[in-house]
Amino acid sequence: MTGVQATSSQTVTALAPAKLNLSLHILGKRADGYHDLLTLFQSVDLCDQICFSFSHAQQNHLDLRIEGSSAYPDFPLDNSNIINKAAALFWHSQANLAPKKITATISKNIPIGAGLAGGSANGAATLVALNQHFGHPLAKDDLLELAAQLGSDVPFSLTGGTCLGKGRGEQLEKIPIEPGVTFVLVKPIGLSVSTAWAYDAFDRSARHNGREIQGLLNHYGDLKSQLLDKNVGGVAQLLVNDFESVVFEHQPVLKKIQANLLKLGCLSAHMTGSGPTMYGLAANAQHAKQILSQMEPVKNHATGFAIDGVLVNAWLANSINHGIKVVEDDEKP
Ligand code: C5P
């Protein structure tokens, strides 16, 4: 066998956190078809966990498995999965690695097609795990470049914490604040929204025509100041999601959920990304528990609730200040 042998572990386990867009403004469509954004990203402690185990092989191959597979009929296990795409991208960037078979086993907790960037987190975790296994051939900036090729949210998934996002979401400015904010997340069961459709619908609505960019930059400057001042109430006043105007028209249930979260006492309630997950900002952890306890639980369903007759999953999530985290690394020779 030719090539450089990996010097590090045979298994790497990575935690892949979900993200919220606490605020999101669409500035306009670019020549490459993407949209320029201003957004406030936040990682939360709702995480997928992926265990990567590496063995010698004649050629590179990644075999993807999912725990409790029957619960995730929509989760592809072939090369269309972002985990396989991330591994292929990593291998393509590295000419001299010894070929490996990787078995990636995912324990999925982030709902699919929910606006929580579960796929992006999985892709970012794959880049980090392979880089770790092969002895860090890629520096952080190179990893971020590969991440941006995989998807607009993947660089944030890798970086994590609280960040202002610009460009198509890949230009990040980390805001150094402590974790400790609790959110109530609500997702209607069985509902998902296509991100590409939502951008298209926003373009057709022509709502971003004549936008005053400097005003929006100032808005995010104010948001950053309120965050650094730990003024949760001040932050709550400044949160907006441009997608709501078009997505709520097609899914009025989401507007109802927003009204319900506010009625229950959330300081602010918005959709994350292009939805359909809604988040409610609570004053603190106790407040968040109290808000959740006022929802009508569905029998025999741990996270199931009814809001105005609509079945939803609802759960609490806390802000965290990291992105992909390697949690277990067997040091085998
Ligand atoms: O980058 P990603 O693959 O996650 O994007 C999915 C789709 O969302 C893109 O094909 C594009 O239609 C849209 N998108 C966009 N502008 C962004 C991010 C995504 O138009 N900033």
mmCIF file of C-alpha atoms and ligand atoms in Angstrom:
data_model
loop_
_atom_site.group_PDB
_atom_site.id
_atom_site.type_symbol
_atom_site.label_atom_id
_atom_site.label_comp_id
_atom_site.label_asym_id
_atom_site.label_seq_id
_atom_site.Cartn_x
_atom_site.Cartn_y
_atom_site.Cartn_z
ATOM 1 C CA MET A 1 0.000 0.000 0.000
ATOM 2 C CA THR A 2 1.280 3.462 -0.873
ATOM 3 C CA GLY A 3 0.656 6.814 0.718
ATOM 4 C CA VAL A 4 1.051 8.486 4.061
ATOM 5 C CA GLN A 5 -0.317 6.470 6.984
ATOM 6 C CA ALA A 6 -2.521 8.238 9.464
ATOM 7 C CA THR A 7 -0.755 8.600 12.775
ATOM 8 C CA SER A 8 -3.763 9.297 14.943
ATOM 9 C CA SER A 9 -6.785 7.377 16.186
ATOM 10 C CA GLN A 10 -8.921 4.672 14.591
ATOM 11 C CA THR A 11 -12.184 6.177 15.787
ATOM 12 C CA VAL A 12 -13.242 9.794 16.102
ATOM 13 C CA THR A 13 -16.602 10.796 17.564
ATOM 14 C CA ALA A 14 -17.892 14.277 16.813
ATOM 15 C CA LEU A 15 -20.772 16.305 18.211
ATOM 16 C CA ALA A 16 -22.563 18.324 15.525
ATOM 17 C CA PRO A 17 -24.742 21.107 16.985
ATOM 18 C CA ALA A 18 -27.841 22.621 15.391
ATOM 19 C CA LYS A 19 -27.943 26.335 14.588
ATOM 20 C CA LEU A 20 -30.547 29.045 14.870
ATOM 21 C CA ASN A 21 -30.690 32.177 12.751
ATOM 22 C CA LEU A 22 -31.783 34.550 15.498
ATOM 23 C CA SER A 23 -32.103 37.262 12.865
ATOM 24 C CA LEU A 24 -31.877 37.117 9.067
ATOM 25 C CA HIS A 25 -32.065 39.802 6.378
ATOM 26 C CA ILE A 26 -31.860 39.042 2.666
ATOM 27 C CA LEU A 27 -30.007 41.812 0.831
ATOM 28 C CA GLY A 28 -30.502 40.623 -2.725
ATOM 29 C CA LYS A 29 -29.794 37.998 -5.376
ATOM 30 C CA ARG A 30 -26.262 37.754 -6.754
ATOM 31 C CA ALA A 31 -25.033 36.929 -10.244
ATOM 32 C CA ASP A 32 -24.120 33.386 -9.067
ATOM 33 C CA GLY A 33 -27.729 32.700 -7.982
ATOM 34 C CA TYR A 34 -27.023 32.874 -4.239
ATOM 35 C CA HIS A 35 -28.310 35.673 -2.022
ATOM 36 C CA ASP A 36 -26.298 38.069 0.095
ATOM 37 C CA LEU A 37 -27.414 37.994 3.712
ATOM 38 C CA LEU A 38 -26.946 39.593 7.050
ATOM 39 C CA THR A 39 -27.693 37.106 9.800
ATOM 40 C CA LEU A 40 -27.070 36.389 13.462
ATOM 41 C CA PHE A 41 -26.180 32.713 13.920
ATOM 42 C CA GLN A 42 -26.361 30.890 17.251
ATOM 43 C CA SER A 43 -25.322 27.280 18.041
ATOM 44 C CA VAL A 44 -27.517 25.327 20.441
ATOM 45 C CA ASP A 45 -27.060 22.132 22.428
ATOM 46 C CA LEU A 46 -29.346 20.059 20.193
ATOM 47 C CA CYS A 47 -26.697 17.832 18.602
ATOM 48 C CA ASP A 48 -26.249 14.911 16.241
ATOM 49 C CA GLN A 49 -23.402 12.589 17.218
ATOM 50 C CA ILE A 50 -21.345 10.836 14.565
ATOM 51 C CA CYS A 51 -18.824 8.080 15.245
ATOM 52 C CA PHE A 52 -16.278 7.633 12.445
ATOM 53 C CA SER A 53 -14.264 4.417 12.506
ATOM 54 C CA PHE A 54 -11.346 4.007 10.125
ATOM 55 C CA SER A 55 -9.775 0.828 8.753
ATOM 56 C CA HIS A 56 -7.224 0.068 6.036
ATOM 57 C CA ALA A 57 -8.673 -0.565 2.567
ATOM 58 C CA GLN A 58 -7.705 -0.825 -1.108
ATOM 59 C CA GLN A 59 -9.621 2.339 -1.919
ATOM 60 C CA ASN A 60 -11.412 5.151 -0.145
ATOM 61 C CA HIS A 61 -14.977 4.359 0.829
ATOM 62 C CA LEU A 62 -17.435 5.704 3.376
ATOM 63 C CA ASP A 63 -20.207 3.475 4.641
ATOM 64 C CA LEU A 64 -22.954 5.469 6.360
ATOM 65 C CA ARG A 65 -25.284 4.020 8.994
ATOM 66 C CA ILE A 66 -27.930 5.578 11.182
ATOM 67 C CA GLU A 67 -29.070 4.431 14.601
ATOM 68 C CA GLY A 68 -32.811 3.745 14.740
ATOM 69 C CA SER A 69 -32.961 3.919 10.920
ATOM 70 C CA SER A 70 -36.704 3.188 10.734
ATOM 71 C CA ALA A 71 -37.397 6.559 12.408
ATOM 72 C CA TYR A 72 -35.594 8.428 9.573
ATOM 73 C CA PRO A 73 -36.952 7.209 6.212
ATOM 74 C CA ASP A 74 -35.949 10.548 4.611
ATOM 75 C CA PHE A 75 -32.289 10.348 5.642
ATOM 76 C CA PRO A 76 -30.270 9.174 2.592
ATOM 77 C CA LEU A 77 -27.492 6.676 3.284
ATOM 78 C CA ASP A 78 -25.914 6.879 -0.198
ATOM 79 C CA ASN A 79 -23.504 9.310 -1.875
ATOM 80 C CA SER A 80 -26.144 12.036 -1.914
ATOM 81 C CA ASN A 81 -25.707 12.466 1.849
ATOM 82 C CA ILE A 82 -23.608 15.492 2.801
ATOM 83 C CA ILE A 83 -21.465 13.202 5.008
ATOM 84 C CA ASN A 84 -20.367 11.226 1.914
ATOM 85 C CA LYS A 85 -19.923 14.479 -0.048
ATOM 86 C CA ALA A 86 -17.756 15.973 2.708
ATOM 87 C CA ALA A 87 -15.545 12.863 2.844
ATOM 88 C CA ALA A 88 -15.167 12.923 -0.965
ATOM 89 C CA LEU A 89 -14.229 16.617 -0.859
ATOM 90 C CA PHE A 90 -11.678 16.004 1.894
ATOM 91 C CA TRP A 91 -10.117 13.050 0.040
ATOM 92 C CA HIS A 92 -10.038 15.064 -3.201
ATOM 93 C CA SER A 93 -8.106 17.837 -1.415
ATOM 94 C CA GLN A 94 -5.460 15.392 -0.150
ATOM 95 C CA ALA A 95 -3.375 13.482 -2.688
ATOM 96 C CA ASN A 96 -1.138 11.391 -0.429
ATOM 97 C CA LEU A 97 -3.333 9.739 2.151
ATOM 98 C CA ALA A 98 -3.423 5.973 2.606
ATOM 99 C CA PRO A 99 -6.818 4.667 1.394
ATOM 100 C CA LYS A 100 -9.347 3.992 4.133
ATOM 101 C CA LYS A 101 -12.733 2.500 4.692
ATOM 102 C CA ILE A 102 -14.731 4.738 7.020
ATOM 103 C CA THR A 103 -17.839 3.564 8.810
ATOM 104 C CA ALA A 104 -19.800 6.600 9.962
ATOM 105 C CA THR A 105 -22.589 5.863 12.433
ATOM 106 C CA ILE A 106 -24.900 8.766 13.130
ATOM 107 C CA SER A 107 -27.160 9.210 16.079
ATOM 108 C CA LYS A 108 -29.649 11.754 14.727
ATOM 109 C CA ASN A 109 -31.336 14.261 17.007
ATOM 110 C CA ILE A 110 -31.625 17.342 14.775
ATOM 111 C CA PRO A 111 -34.837 17.154 12.722
ATOM 112 C CA ILE A 112 -34.371 16.951 8.943
ATOM 113 C CA GLY A 113 -35.512 19.866 6.707
ATOM 114 C CA ALA A 114 -36.217 21.996 9.750
ATOM 115 C CA GLY A 115 -34.073 25.124 9.252
ATOM 116 C CA LEU A 116 -31.714 23.925 11.994
ATOM 117 C CA ALA A 117 -28.789 23.109 9.645
ATOM 118 C CA GLY A 118 -28.593 19.476 10.698
ATOM 119 C CA GLY A 119 -27.143 18.506 7.292
ATOM 120 C CA SER A 120 -24.596 21.324 7.405
ATOM 121 C CA ALA A 121 -23.551 20.243 10.899
ATOM 122 C CA ASN A 122 -23.093 16.662 9.671
ATOM 123 C CA GLY A 123 -20.939 17.844 6.754
ATOM 124 C CA ALA A 124 -18.813 20.042 9.021
ATOM 125 C CA ALA A 125 -18.386 17.176 11.528
ATOM 126 C CA THR A 126 -17.121 14.919 8.727
ATOM 127 C CA LEU A 127 -14.470 17.442 7.648
ATOM 128 C CA VAL A 128 -13.298 17.905 11.251
ATOM 129 C CA ALA A 129 -13.229 14.152 12.009
ATOM 130 C CA LEU A 130 -11.274 13.220 8.869
ATOM 131 C CA ASN A 131 -8.835 16.068 9.434
ATOM 132 C CA GLN A 132 -8.339 14.878 13.011
ATOM 133 C CA HIS A 133 -7.818 11.251 11.982
ATOM 134 C CA PHE A 134 -5.270 12.081 9.304
ATOM 135 C CA GLY A 135 -3.216 14.256 11.661
ATOM 136 C CA HIS A 136 -4.566 17.724 10.737
ATOM 137 C CA PRO A 137 -3.267 18.127 7.178
ATOM 138 C CA LEU A 138 -5.683 21.057 6.747
ATOM 139 C CA ALA A 139 -5.421 24.309 8.696
ATOM 140 C CA LYS A 140 -8.637 25.907 10.006
ATOM 141 C CA ASP A 141 -8.879 28.298 7.024
ATOM 142 C CA ASP A 142 -8.529 25.427 4.523
ATOM 143 C CA LEU A 143 -11.258 23.510 6.357
ATOM 144 C CA LEU A 144 -13.506 26.587 6.221
ATOM 145 C CA GLU A 145 -12.908 26.846 2.484
ATOM 146 C CA LEU A 146 -13.966 23.224 1.952
ATOM 147 C CA ALA A 147 -16.918 23.845 4.268
ATOM 148 C CA ALA A 148 -18.103 26.758 2.079
ATOM 149 C CA GLN A 149 -17.964 24.466 -0.972
ATOM 150 C CA LEU A 150 -20.298 22.027 0.806
ATOM 151 C CA GLY A 151 -22.970 24.605 1.683
ATOM 152 C CA SER A 152 -23.590 28.159 2.841
ATOM 153 C CA ASP A 153 -24.215 27.202 6.504
ATOM 154 C CA VAL A 154 -21.368 24.678 6.803
ATOM 155 C CA PRO A 155 -18.652 27.235 7.770
ATOM 156 C CA PHE A 156 -20.851 28.419 10.640
ATOM 157 C CA SER A 157 -21.604 24.831 11.716
ATOM 158 C CA LEU A 158 -17.860 24.267 11.929
ATOM 159 C CA THR A 159 -17.129 27.507 13.799
ATOM 160 C CA GLY A 160 -20.186 27.680 16.072
ATOM 161 C CA GLY A 161 -21.011 29.941 18.986
ATOM 162 C CA THR A 162 -22.580 33.320 18.216
ATOM 163 C CA CYS A 163 -21.583 34.853 14.871
ATOM 164 C CA LEU A 164 -22.635 37.597 12.523
ATOM 165 C CA GLY A 165 -22.839 36.087 9.032
ATOM 166 C CA LYS A 166 -22.391 38.002 5.778
ATOM 167 C CA GLY A 167 -22.000 37.117 2.095
ATOM 168 C CA ARG A 168 -24.072 33.974 1.502
ATOM 169 C CA GLY A 169 -23.576 33.176 5.209
ATOM 170 C CA GLU A 170 -19.969 31.980 4.964
ATOM 171 C CA GLN A 171 -18.273 35.240 6.060
ATOM 172 C CA LEU A 172 -18.280 35.024 9.848
ATOM 173 C CA GLU A 173 -17.528 37.378 12.692
ATOM 174 C CA LYS A 174 -17.537 35.620 16.053
ATOM 175 C CA ILE A 175 -19.130 37.572 18.921
ATOM 176 C CA PRO A 176 -17.391 36.617 22.157
ATOM 177 C CA ILE A 177 -20.312 36.092 24.532
ATOM 178 C CA GLU A 178 -20.921 33.454 27.175
ATOM 179 C CA PRO A 179 -23.563 30.780 26.549
ATOM 180 C CA GLY A 180 -26.584 30.642 28.855
ATOM 181 C CA VAL A 181 -29.599 31.712 26.805
ATOM 182 C CA THR A 182 -32.493 29.235 26.608
ATOM 183 C CA PHE A 183 -34.831 28.886 23.638
ATOM 184 C CA VAL A 184 -38.126 27.066 23.211
ATOM 185 C CA LEU A 185 -38.075 25.358 19.803
ATOM 186 C CA VAL A 186 -41.306 24.415 18.050
ATOM 187 C CA LYS A 187 -41.636 22.470 14.794
ATOM 188 C CA PRO A 188 -44.943 21.346 13.305
ATOM 189 C CA ILE A 189 -44.796 17.558 12.876
ATOM 190 C CA GLY A 190 -44.485 16.491 9.236
ATOM 191 C CA LEU A 191 -43.784 19.995 7.870
ATOM 192 C CA SER A 192 -40.603 20.974 6.033
ATOM 193 C CA VAL A 193 -39.713 23.950 3.812
ATOM 194 C CA SER A 194 -37.321 23.913 0.845
ATOM 195 C CA THR A 195 -34.667 26.621 1.264
ATOM 196 C CA ALA A 196 -34.355 27.124 -2.513
ATOM 197 C CA TRP A 197 -38.157 27.574 -2.760
ATOM 198 C CA ALA A 198 -38.143 30.124 0.080
ATOM 199 C CA TYR A 199 -35.423 32.232 -1.593
ATOM 200 C CA ASP A 200 -37.307 32.049 -4.857
ATOM 201 C CA ALA A 201 -40.571 33.104 -3.216
ATOM 202 C CA PHE A 202 -38.779 36.001 -1.520
ATOM 203 C CA ASP A 203 -37.359 37.147 -4.889
ATOM 204 C CA ARG A 204 -40.805 36.985 -6.480
ATOM 205 C CA SER A 205 -42.218 39.101 -3.657
ATOM 206 C CA ALA A 206 -39.606 41.776 -4.591
ATOM 207 C CA ARG A 207 -39.376 42.763 -0.919
ATOM 208 C CA HIS A 208 -35.615 43.399 -1.076
ATOM 209 C CA ASN A 209 -35.838 45.939 -3.913
ATOM 210 C CA GLY A 210 -34.252 49.242 -2.910
ATOM 211 C CA ARG A 211 -33.002 48.003 0.460
ATOM 212 C CA GLU A 212 -30.823 50.406 2.377
ATOM 213 C CA ILE A 213 -27.764 48.291 3.171
ATOM 214 C CA GLN A 214 -26.082 50.794 5.496
ATOM 215 C CA GLY A 215 -29.215 50.911 7.667
ATOM 216 C CA LEU A 216 -29.132 47.111 7.982
ATOM 217 C CA LEU A 217 -25.412 47.108 8.801
ATOM 218 C CA ASN A 218 -26.176 49.631 11.569
ATOM 219 C CA HIS A 219 -29.002 47.370 12.775
ATOM 220 C CA TYR A 220 -26.575 44.441 13.157
ATOM 221 C CA GLY A 221 -24.086 46.772 14.860
ATOM 222 C CA ASP A 222 -26.798 47.611 17.435
ATOM 223 C CA LEU A 223 -27.616 43.921 17.825
ATOM 224 C CA LYS A 224 -23.950 43.159 18.498
ATOM 225 C CA SER A 225 -23.785 45.928 21.151
ATOM 226 C CA GLN A 226 -26.887 44.591 22.918
ATOM 227 C CA LEU A 227 -25.405 41.079 22.884
ATOM 228 C CA LEU A 228 -22.113 42.268 24.350
ATOM 229 C CA ASP A 229 -24.079 44.231 27.001
ATOM 230 C CA LYS A 230 -25.959 40.967 27.836
ATOM 231 C CA ASN A 231 -29.219 42.865 27.366
ATOM 232 C CA VAL A 232 -31.577 40.013 26.385
ATOM 233 C CA GLY A 233 -34.576 42.369 26.264
ATOM 234 C CA GLY A 234 -32.694 44.748 23.952
ATOM 235 C CA VAL A 235 -31.618 41.847 21.712
ATOM 236 C CA ALA A 236 -35.230 40.595 21.540
ATOM 237 C CA GLN A 237 -36.403 43.943 20.105
ATOM 238 C CA LEU A 238 -33.977 43.724 17.168
ATOM 239 C CA LEU A 239 -34.675 40.204 15.860
ATOM 240 C CA VAL A 240 -36.233 39.819 12.405
ATOM 241 C CA ASN A 241 -36.492 37.049 9.804
ATOM 242 C CA ASP A 242 -37.175 38.192 6.219
ATOM 243 C CA PHE A 243 -38.368 34.723 5.197
ATOM 244 C CA GLU A 244 -41.367 34.952 7.520
ATOM 245 C CA SER A 245 -43.238 37.290 5.173
ATOM 246 C CA VAL A 246 -43.296 34.706 2.368
ATOM 247 C CA VAL A 247 -43.230 31.410 4.298
ATOM 248 C CA PHE A 248 -46.090 32.423 6.648
ATOM 249 C CA GLU A 249 -48.298 33.121 3.620
ATOM 250 C CA HIS A 250 -47.963 29.458 2.607
ATOM 251 C CA GLN A 251 -47.850 28.010 6.109
ATOM 252 C CA PRO A 252 -50.136 30.183 8.260
ATOM 253 C CA VAL A 253 -49.726 27.657 11.060
ATOM 254 C CA LEU A 254 -46.276 29.149 11.666
ATOM 255 C CA LYS A 255 -47.754 32.590 12.289
ATOM 256 C CA LYS A 256 -50.088 30.976 14.826
ATOM 257 C CA ILE A 257 -47.124 29.343 16.554
ATOM 258 C CA GLN A 258 -45.310 32.683 16.666
ATOM 259 C CA ALA A 259 -48.356 34.344 18.254
ATOM 260 C CA ASN A 260 -48.644 31.460 20.699
ATOM 261 C CA LEU A 261 -44.996 31.659 21.785
ATOM 262 C CA LEU A 262 -45.389 35.405 22.402
ATOM 263 C CA LYS A 263 -48.655 34.862 24.301
ATOM 264 C CA LEU A 264 -46.895 32.299 26.505
ATOM 265 C CA GLY A 265 -44.314 34.933 27.458
ATOM 266 C CA CYS A 266 -41.355 34.581 25.048
ATOM 267 C CA LEU A 267 -39.425 37.842 24.703
ATOM 268 C CA SER A 268 -39.279 37.293 20.953
ATOM 269 C CA ALA A 269 -40.370 34.488 18.595
ATOM 270 C CA HIS A 270 -39.163 33.896 15.036
ATOM 271 C CA MET A 271 -38.557 31.302 12.393
ATOM 272 C CA THR A 272 -34.996 30.004 12.038
ATOM 273 C CA GLY A 273 -33.595 30.123 8.483
ATOM 274 C CA SER A 274 -36.282 29.302 5.933
ATOM 275 C CA GLY A 275 -38.150 27.336 8.602
ATOM 276 C CA PRO A 276 -40.272 25.656 9.567
ATOM 277 C CA THR A 277 -38.786 25.512 13.099
ATOM 278 C CA MET A 278 -39.762 28.486 15.241
ATOM 279 C CA TYR A 279 -37.770 29.593 18.255
ATOM 280 C CA GLY A 280 -38.958 31.533 21.274
ATOM 281 C CA LEU A 281 -36.412 33.515 23.268
ATOM 282 C CA ALA A 282 -36.875 33.071 27.023
ATOM 283 C CA ALA A 283 -35.598 35.401 29.758
ATOM 284 C CA ASN A 284 -33.744 32.482 31.414
ATOM 285 C CA ALA A 285 -33.823 28.672 31.783
ATOM 286 C CA GLN A 286 -36.579 28.727 34.412
ATOM 287 C CA HIS A 287 -38.716 30.980 32.223
ATOM 288 C CA ALA A 288 -38.224 28.627 29.251
ATOM 289 C CA LYS A 289 -39.365 25.609 31.330
ATOM 290 C CA GLN A 290 -42.397 27.554 32.465
ATOM 291 C CA ILE A 291 -43.302 28.424 28.839
ATOM 292 C CA LEU A 292 -42.992 24.770 27.758
ATOM 293 C CA SER A 293 -45.045 23.610 30.747
ATOM 294 C CA GLN A 294 -47.960 25.764 29.551
ATOM 295 C CA MET A 295 -48.178 23.850 26.244
ATOM 296 C CA GLU A 296 -50.712 21.046 25.911
ATOM 297 C CA PRO A 297 -48.801 17.725 25.876
ATOM 298 C CA VAL A 298 -49.746 14.878 23.514
ATOM 299 C CA LYS A 299 -50.103 11.508 25.287
ATOM 300 C CA ASN A 300 -47.280 8.965 24.808
ATOM 301 C CA HIS A 301 -45.132 11.410 22.847
ATOM 302 C CA ALA A 302 -42.122 12.780 24.730
ATOM 303 C CA THR A 303 -41.804 16.021 22.733
ATOM 304 C CA GLY A 304 -45.319 16.188 21.229
ATOM 305 C CA PHE A 305 -47.664 19.092 21.995
ATOM 306 C CA ALA A 306 -50.804 20.583 20.481
ATOM 307 C CA ILE A 307 -50.892 24.299 19.641
ATOM 308 C CA ASP A 308 -54.315 25.501 18.429
ATOM 309 C CA GLY A 309 -55.026 21.932 17.333
ATOM 310 C CA VAL A 310 -51.725 21.589 15.413
ATOM 311 C CA LEU A 311 -49.358 18.789 16.425
ATOM 312 C CA VAL A 312 -45.845 20.032 17.032
ATOM 313 C CA ASN A 313 -42.578 18.877 18.487
ATOM 314 C CA ALA A 314 -41.374 21.300 21.124
ATOM 315 C CA TRP A 315 -38.242 21.205 23.185
ATOM 316 C CA LEU A 316 -35.777 23.442 25.029
ATOM 317 C CA ALA A 317 -32.315 24.254 23.693
ATOM 318 C CA ASN A 318 -29.500 26.259 25.252
ATOM 319 C CA SER A 319 -27.004 28.481 23.490
ATOM 320 C CA ILE A 320 -23.470 27.042 23.358
ATOM 321 C CA ASN A 321 -20.205 28.659 22.342
ATOM 322 C CA HIS A 322 -18.725 25.970 20.121
ATOM 323 C CA GLY A 323 -19.279 24.344 16.752
ATOM 324 C CA ILE A 324 -18.088 20.841 15.890
ATOM 325 C CA LYS A 325 -16.516 19.193 18.894
ATOM 326 C CA VAL A 326 -14.525 15.941 18.955
ATOM 327 C CA VAL A 327 -15.688 14.169 22.096
ATOM 328 C CA GLU A 328 -13.966 10.823 21.985
ATOM 329 C CA ASP A 329 -10.727 9.857 20.375
ATOM 330 C CA ASP A 330 -9.302 6.375 21.008
ATOM 331 C CA GLU A 331 -5.516 6.631 20.902
ATOM 332 C CA LYS A 332 -4.817 3.271 19.267
ATOM 333 C CA PRO A 333 -1.399 2.670 17.716
HETATM 334 O O1 C5P B 1 -25.602 26.668 0.108
HETATM 335 P P1 C5P B 1 -26.709 25.704 0.210
HETATM 336 O O2 C5P B 1 -26.481 24.461 -0.618
HETATM 337 O O3 C5P B 1 -27.119 25.366 1.608
HETATM 338 O O4 C5P B 1 -27.978 26.409 -0.420
HETATM 339 C C1 C5P B 1 -29.156 25.741 -0.795
HETATM 340 C C2 C5P B 1 -29.933 26.626 -1.736
HETATM 341 O O5 C5P B 1 -30.402 27.786 -1.033
HETATM 342 C C3 C5P B 1 -29.102 27.180 -2.885
HETATM 343 O O6 C5P B 1 -29.152 26.342 -3.998
HETATM 344 C C4 C5P B 1 -29.762 28.500 -3.183
HETATM 345 O O7 C5P B 1 -30.907 28.272 -3.956
HETATM 346 C C5 C5P B 1 -30.245 28.946 -1.834
HETATM 347 N N1 C5P B 1 -29.339 29.900 -1.134
HETATM 348 C C6 C5P B 1 -29.265 31.207 -1.593
HETATM 349 N N2 C5P B 1 -28.474 32.110 -0.930
HETATM 350 C C7 C5P B 1 -27.802 31.758 0.197
HETATM 351 C C8 C5P B 1 -27.865 30.438 0.672
HETATM 352 C C9 C5P B 1 -28.654 29.535 -0.019
HETATM 353 O O8 C5P B 1 -29.879 31.551 -2.607
HETATM 354 N N3 C5P B 1 -27.092 32.686 0.841
#
